[in-house]
Every structure is written in C-alpha cells, then in structure tokens.
C-alpha cells in the first residue's frame, strides 16, 4: 500500500495525522480493520483505521481515524466504512462495543455517528492538543453497543470528564 496516497485526504483540518510508522503499525497489526475506499480511477476516496483492544467486558473495536475526501462527502462513504469495522468487531472479534473519539467542534461527524447509533459515553479532557490550526479541545468518546453487550452496560454514560490517561485499555 502506497501510504503517500493518503496525503490529499489527510489535509482536512479535522483529520488527525500521524507519522508513517503509526500507519504501518496499524496496517500490520489489524490489516482487516484498515479499510480504504478507492474510486474507479484508483484515487483514494476515504479510509478508516481501526483496531481491537481491551479485556473482558472492555473488549472492543476502536475507530482511530475515519476520513473522506471533500469531493466524496455526503455520499454515504463514511457510513459504509463504519459498517465494515462494526461488522468485523462483532462477527470476527466478538467485541462488546465500538468506540471512537471526535472533536466536539466536528458537528457533521457527530451527527453522522449519532445517526449510526453512537452515543456520548464520556468527555476526555484536553485529548486534542493544538497544532497551530485547530485549538486544544476535549474529546467526545462515543460508543455503540454490539450484540455481545446484551445489557448495554458499555454505553452507560460517565457523568464526569476523565483525563487522557484514564482512557487506556491495557
């Protein structure tokens, strides 16, 4: 996979970008959760980087990055990429839930996630640190319960914001 083909999509201000080794780690560790959408001419339309993590009832799928090229938005591509990750999390990995972090200022993304059945689980203080373009913001940690979580315990909201270090699932 030519990782530099992602550059045009990663220029969006809401897209978190990482160093090359980070992308390659995901690709080698969770190749079935690294989902790319290409057009007929092989240009990238969007991608989703996901992983599975946690233990016992915290075993879950996680959306690390989801982005769609500006010219391909509002076509249902983000919904389709999310569906692939959700199905894999449920059917292949037998997860309890899927979670993701999103900037509270990214209202379009939040609306899409809510339409997909995600709810606000908790807020994470200063999760997004300013990069000179985007401000420092907390993160909305959103979750969607999967079939294994029969009682939907994984989505019971936390009432108080948490620190970043409280979000790790070792």
PDB file of C-alpha atoms in Angstrom:
ATOM      1  CA  UNK A   1       0.000   0.000   0.000  1.00  0.00           C
ATOM      2  CA  UNK A   2       1.372   3.380  -1.006  1.00  0.00           C
ATOM      3  CA  UNK A   3       0.962   5.373   2.191  1.00  0.00           C
ATOM      4  CA  UNK A   4       1.695   8.668   0.454  1.00  0.00           C
ATOM      5  CA  UNK A   5      -1.586   8.351  -1.488  1.00  0.00           C
ATOM      6  CA  UNK A   6      -3.307   9.373   1.753  1.00  0.00           C
ATOM      7  CA  UNK A   7      -1.822  12.869   1.718  1.00  0.00           C
ATOM      8  CA  UNK A   8      -4.655  14.567  -0.186  1.00  0.00           C
ATOM      9  CA  UNK A   9      -7.247  13.224   2.259  1.00  0.00           C
ATOM     10  CA  UNK A  10      -5.191  13.964   5.357  1.00  0.00           C
ATOM     11  CA  UNK A  11      -5.140  17.701   4.651  1.00  0.00           C
ATOM     12  CA  UNK A  12      -8.608  18.113   6.176  1.00  0.00           C
ATOM     13  CA  UNK A  13      -8.396  20.110   9.400  1.00  0.00           C
ATOM     14  CA  UNK A  14     -10.428  17.537  11.351  1.00  0.00           C
ATOM     15  CA  UNK A  15      -8.264  14.602  10.256  1.00  0.00           C
ATOM     16  CA  UNK A  16      -5.674  13.568  12.801  1.00  0.00           C
ATOM     17  CA  UNK A  17      -2.399  12.748  11.082  1.00  0.00           C
ATOM     18  CA  UNK A  18       0.354  10.513  12.370  1.00  0.00           C
ATOM     19  CA  UNK A  19       3.880   9.561  11.436  1.00  0.00           C
ATOM     20  CA  UNK A  20       4.420   6.821   8.884  1.00  0.00           C
ATOM     21  CA  UNK A  21       5.363   4.184  11.484  1.00  0.00           C
ATOM     22  CA  UNK A  22       1.987   4.665  13.202  1.00  0.00           C
ATOM     23  CA  UNK A  23       0.084   3.916   9.982  1.00  0.00           C
ATOM     24  CA  UNK A  24       2.298   0.916   9.269  1.00  0.00           C
ATOM     25  CA  UNK A  25       1.761  -0.466  12.773  1.00  0.00           C
ATOM     26  CA  UNK A  26      -1.996  -0.427  12.236  1.00  0.00           C
ATOM     27  CA  UNK A  27      -1.668  -1.923   8.794  1.00  0.00           C
ATOM     28  CA  UNK A  28       0.484  -4.800  10.071  1.00  0.00           C
ATOM     29  CA  UNK A  29      -1.427  -5.373  13.327  1.00  0.00           C
ATOM     30  CA  UNK A  30      -5.032  -5.043  12.134  1.00  0.00           C
ATOM     31  CA  UNK A  31      -4.986  -5.339   8.325  1.00  0.00           C
ATOM     32  CA  UNK A  32      -8.687  -6.250   8.208  1.00  0.00           C
ATOM     33  CA  UNK A  33      -9.553  -3.060  10.110  1.00  0.00           C
ATOM     34  CA  UNK A  34      -7.554  -0.778   7.808  1.00  0.00           C
ATOM     35  CA  UNK A  35     -10.194  -0.063   5.213  1.00  0.00           C
ATOM     36  CA  UNK A  36      -9.613   2.002   2.083  1.00  0.00           C
ATOM     37  CA  UNK A  37     -12.218   3.214  -0.428  1.00  0.00           C
ATOM     38  CA  UNK A  38     -10.936   3.855  -3.937  1.00  0.00           C
ATOM     39  CA  UNK A  39     -12.638   5.329  -6.976  1.00  0.00           C
ATOM     40  CA  UNK A  40     -12.697   3.662 -10.402  1.00  0.00           C
ATOM     41  CA  UNK A  41      -9.520   5.551 -11.338  1.00  0.00           C
ATOM     42  CA  UNK A  42      -7.786   4.258  -8.148  1.00  0.00           C
ATOM     43  CA  UNK A  43      -7.747   7.615  -6.393  1.00  0.00           C
ATOM     44  CA  UNK A  44      -8.461   7.453  -2.661  1.00  0.00           C
ATOM     45  CA  UNK A  45     -11.929   8.483  -1.597  1.00  0.00           C
ATOM     46  CA  UNK A  46     -11.561   7.743   2.114  1.00  0.00           C
ATOM     47  CA  UNK A  47     -10.197   5.402   4.729  1.00  0.00           C
ATOM     48  CA  UNK A  48     -10.768   4.057   8.198  1.00  0.00           C
ATOM     49  CA  UNK A  49      -8.062   2.866  10.578  1.00  0.00           C
ATOM     50  CA  UNK A  50      -9.339   0.647  13.341  1.00  0.00           C
ATOM     51  CA  UNK A  51      -8.143  -1.774  15.964  1.00  0.00           C
ATOM     52  CA  UNK A  52      -9.422  -4.029  18.723  1.00  0.00           C
ATOM     53  CA  UNK A  53      -8.329  -3.648  22.321  1.00  0.00           C
ATOM     54  CA  UNK A  54      -9.326  -4.157  25.937  1.00  0.00           C
ATOM     55  CA  UNK A  55     -10.048  -7.133  28.148  1.00  0.00           C
ATOM     56  CA  UNK A  56     -13.213  -8.905  29.239  1.00  0.00           C
ATOM     57  CA  UNK A  57     -16.226  -6.558  29.045  1.00  0.00           C
ATOM     58  CA  UNK A  58     -13.964  -3.761  27.767  1.00  0.00           C
ATOM     59  CA  UNK A  59     -13.019  -5.813  24.658  1.00  0.00           C
ATOM     60  CA  UNK A  60     -13.990  -3.517  21.795  1.00  0.00           C
ATOM     61  CA  UNK A  61     -13.398  -2.200  18.322  1.00  0.00           C
ATOM     62  CA  UNK A  62     -11.915   1.279  18.086  1.00  0.00           C
ATOM     63  CA  UNK A  63     -12.039   3.806  15.260  1.00  0.00           C
ATOM     64  CA  UNK A  64      -8.655   5.506  15.258  1.00  0.00           C
ATOM     65  CA  UNK A  65      -9.233   7.563  12.121  1.00  0.00           C
ATOM     66  CA  UNK A  66     -12.044   7.979   9.647  1.00  0.00           C
ATOM     67  CA  UNK A  67     -11.798  10.497   6.854  1.00  0.00           C
ATOM     68  CA  UNK A  68     -13.386  11.015   3.473  1.00  0.00           C
ATOM     69  CA  UNK A  69     -12.039  13.244   0.694  1.00  0.00           C
ATOM     70  CA  UNK A  70     -14.018  16.501   0.470  1.00  0.00           C
ATOM     71  CA  UNK A  71     -15.280  15.725  -3.029  1.00  0.00           C
ATOM     72  CA  UNK A  72     -16.638  12.354  -1.831  1.00  0.00           C
ATOM     73  CA  UNK A  73     -18.552  13.537   1.240  1.00  0.00           C
ATOM     74  CA  UNK A  74     -22.314  13.199   1.680  1.00  0.00           C
ATOM     75  CA  UNK A  75     -22.343  10.009  -0.413  1.00  0.00           C
ATOM     76  CA  UNK A  76     -22.593   7.518   2.470  1.00  0.00           C
ATOM     77  CA  UNK A  77     -18.943   6.511   2.243  1.00  0.00           C
ATOM     78  CA  UNK A  78     -18.232   7.196   5.934  1.00  0.00           C
ATOM     79  CA  UNK A  79     -21.274   5.117   6.869  1.00  0.00           C
ATOM     80  CA  UNK A  80     -20.026   2.272   4.663  1.00  0.00           C
ATOM     81  CA  UNK A  81     -16.537   2.330   6.173  1.00  0.00           C
ATOM     82  CA  UNK A  82     -18.010   2.333   9.684  1.00  0.00           C
ATOM     83  CA  UNK A  83     -20.238  -0.602   8.786  1.00  0.00           C
ATOM     84  CA  UNK A  84     -17.228  -2.696   7.745  1.00  0.00           C
ATOM     85  CA  UNK A  85     -15.494  -2.001  11.075  1.00  0.00           C
ATOM     86  CA  UNK A  86     -18.645  -2.658  13.103  1.00  0.00           C
ATOM     87  CA  UNK A  87     -19.332  -5.981  11.371  1.00  0.00           C
ATOM     88  CA  UNK A  88     -15.727  -7.116  11.854  1.00  0.00           C
ATOM     89  CA  UNK A  89     -15.782  -6.019  15.510  1.00  0.00           C
ATOM     90  CA  UNK A  90     -18.959  -8.002  16.116  1.00  0.00           C
ATOM     91  CA  UNK A  91     -18.600 -11.064  13.880  1.00  0.00           C
ATOM     92  CA  UNK A  92     -14.837 -11.612  13.709  1.00  0.00           C
ATOM     93  CA  UNK A  93     -13.628 -10.285  17.057  1.00  0.00           C
ATOM     94  CA  UNK A  94     -16.771 -10.764  19.199  1.00  0.00           C
ATOM     95  CA  UNK A  95     -16.454  -7.304  20.764  1.00  0.00           C
ATOM     96  CA  UNK A  96     -18.826  -5.739  23.255  1.00  0.00           C
ATOM     97  CA  UNK A  97     -18.841  -2.297  21.640  1.00  0.00           C
ATOM     98  CA  UNK A  98     -17.166   0.061  19.191  1.00  0.00           C
ATOM     99  CA  UNK A  99     -15.817   3.405  20.345  1.00  0.00           C
ATOM    100  CA  UNK A 100     -14.272   6.496  18.816  1.00  0.00           C
ATOM    101  CA  UNK A 101     -13.099   9.944  19.795  1.00  0.00           C
ATOM    102  CA  UNK A 102     -14.347  13.029  17.961  1.00  0.00           C
ATOM    103  CA  UNK A 103     -13.798  16.741  18.417  1.00  0.00           C
ATOM    104  CA  UNK A 104     -16.907  18.455  19.818  1.00  0.00           C
ATOM    105  CA  UNK A 105     -16.430  21.129  17.138  1.00  0.00           C
ATOM    106  CA  UNK A 106     -16.841  18.491  14.390  1.00  0.00           C
ATOM    107  CA  UNK A 107     -20.620  18.707  14.344  1.00  0.00           C
ATOM    108  CA  UNK A 108     -21.024  16.986  10.968  1.00  0.00           C
ATOM    109  CA  UNK A 109     -19.145  13.908  12.205  1.00  0.00           C
ATOM    110  CA  UNK A 110     -21.036  13.843  15.497  1.00  0.00           C
ATOM    111  CA  UNK A 111     -24.347  13.940  13.631  1.00  0.00           C
ATOM    112  CA  UNK A 112     -23.244  11.048  11.413  1.00  0.00           C
ATOM    113  CA  UNK A 113     -22.142   8.968  14.404  1.00  0.00           C
ATOM    114  CA  UNK A 114     -25.416   9.666  16.219  1.00  0.00           C
ATOM    115  CA  UNK A 115     -27.322   8.589  13.099  1.00  0.00           C
ATOM    116  CA  UNK A 116     -25.301   5.354  13.185  1.00  0.00           C
ATOM    117  CA  UNK A 117     -26.396   4.694  16.784  1.00  0.00           C
ATOM    118  CA  UNK A 118     -23.406   6.070  18.717  1.00  0.00           C
ATOM    119  CA  UNK A 119     -23.999   7.909  21.975  1.00  0.00           C
ATOM    120  CA  UNK A 120     -21.799  10.101  24.136  1.00  0.00           C
ATOM    121  CA  UNK A 121     -20.115   7.893  26.717  1.00  0.00           C
ATOM    122  CA  UNK A 122     -17.747  10.424  28.298  1.00  0.00           C
ATOM    123  CA  UNK A 123     -15.642  13.500  27.660  1.00  0.00           C
ATOM    124  CA  UNK A 124     -11.844  13.326  27.733  1.00  0.00           C
ATOM    125  CA  UNK A 125     -10.113  16.494  28.932  1.00  0.00           C
ATOM    126  CA  UNK A 126      -7.541  18.053  26.559  1.00  0.00           C
ATOM    127  CA  UNK A 127      -7.449  14.998  24.310  1.00  0.00           C
ATOM    128  CA  UNK A 128      -6.768  17.095  21.230  1.00  0.00           C
ATOM    129  CA  UNK A 129      -3.765  19.375  21.693  1.00  0.00           C
ATOM    130  CA  UNK A 130      -3.433  22.423  19.459  1.00  0.00           C
ATOM    131  CA  UNK A 131      -1.376  22.010  16.320  1.00  0.00           C
ATOM    132  CA  UNK A 132      -1.433  25.683  15.392  1.00  0.00           C
ATOM    133  CA  UNK A 133      -4.519  25.189  13.205  1.00  0.00           C
ATOM    134  CA  UNK A 134      -7.034  23.518  15.493  1.00  0.00           C
ATOM    135  CA  UNK A 135      -7.473  24.538  19.145  1.00  0.00           C
ATOM    136  CA  UNK A 136      -6.948  22.341  22.166  1.00  0.00           C
ATOM    137  CA  UNK A 137     -10.241  20.556  22.796  1.00  0.00           C
ATOM    138  CA  UNK A 138     -11.620  17.782  24.894  1.00  0.00           C
ATOM    139  CA  UNK A 139     -12.805  14.678  23.027  1.00  0.00           C
ATOM    140  CA  UNK A 140     -16.249  13.189  22.888  1.00  0.00           C
ATOM    141  CA  UNK A 141     -15.791   9.461  23.488  1.00  0.00           C
ATOM    142  CA  UNK A 142     -18.751   7.946  21.643  1.00  0.00           C
ATOM    143  CA  UNK A 143     -19.803   4.304  21.824  1.00  0.00           C
ATOM    144  CA  UNK A 144     -22.141   1.879  20.167  1.00  0.00           C
ATOM    145  CA  UNK A 145     -23.055  -1.365  21.919  1.00  0.00           C
ATOM    146  CA  UNK A 146     -22.789  -4.560  19.882  1.00  0.00           C
ATOM    147  CA  UNK A 147     -24.822  -7.776  20.207  1.00  0.00           C
ATOM    148  CA  UNK A 148     -22.471  -9.283  22.811  1.00  0.00           C
ATOM    149  CA  UNK A 149     -23.339  -6.458  25.229  1.00  0.00           C
ATOM    150  CA  UNK A 150     -26.876  -7.682  25.830  1.00  0.00           C
ATOM    151  CA  UNK A 151     -27.436  -5.363  28.808  1.00  0.00           C
ATOM    152  CA  UNK A 152     -25.780  -2.401  27.020  1.00  0.00           C
ATOM    153  CA  UNK A 153     -23.501  -1.763  30.012  1.00  0.00           C
ATOM    154  CA  UNK A 154     -20.737  -0.446  27.761  1.00  0.00           C
ATOM    155  CA  UNK A 155     -22.690   2.657  26.828  1.00  0.00           C
ATOM    156  CA  UNK A 156     -23.887   3.832  30.246  1.00  0.00           C
ATOM    157  CA  UNK A 157     -22.558   7.418  30.279  1.00  0.00           C
ATOM    158  CA  UNK A 158     -19.819   8.528  32.658  1.00  0.00           C
ATOM    159  CA  UNK A 159     -21.041  11.669  34.423  1.00  0.00           C
ATOM    160  CA  UNK A 160     -17.723  13.488  34.853  1.00  0.00           C
ATOM    161  CA  UNK A 161     -14.943  14.220  32.338  1.00  0.00           C
ATOM    162  CA  UNK A 162     -11.877  11.976  32.519  1.00  0.00           C
ATOM    163  CA  UNK A 163      -8.182  12.505  31.830  1.00  0.00           C
ATOM    164  CA  UNK A 164      -6.461  11.047  28.769  1.00  0.00           C
ATOM    165  CA  UNK A 165      -4.574   8.538  30.913  1.00  0.00           C
ATOM    166  CA  UNK A 166      -7.908   7.140  32.079  1.00  0.00           C
ATOM    167  CA  UNK A 167      -8.770   6.027  28.535  1.00  0.00           C
ATOM    168  CA  UNK A 168      -6.141   3.307  28.057  1.00  0.00           C
ATOM    169  CA  UNK A 169      -7.254  -0.330  27.862  1.00  0.00           C
ATOM    170  CA  UNK A 170      -4.050  -2.250  28.677  1.00  0.00           C
TER     171      UNK A 170
END
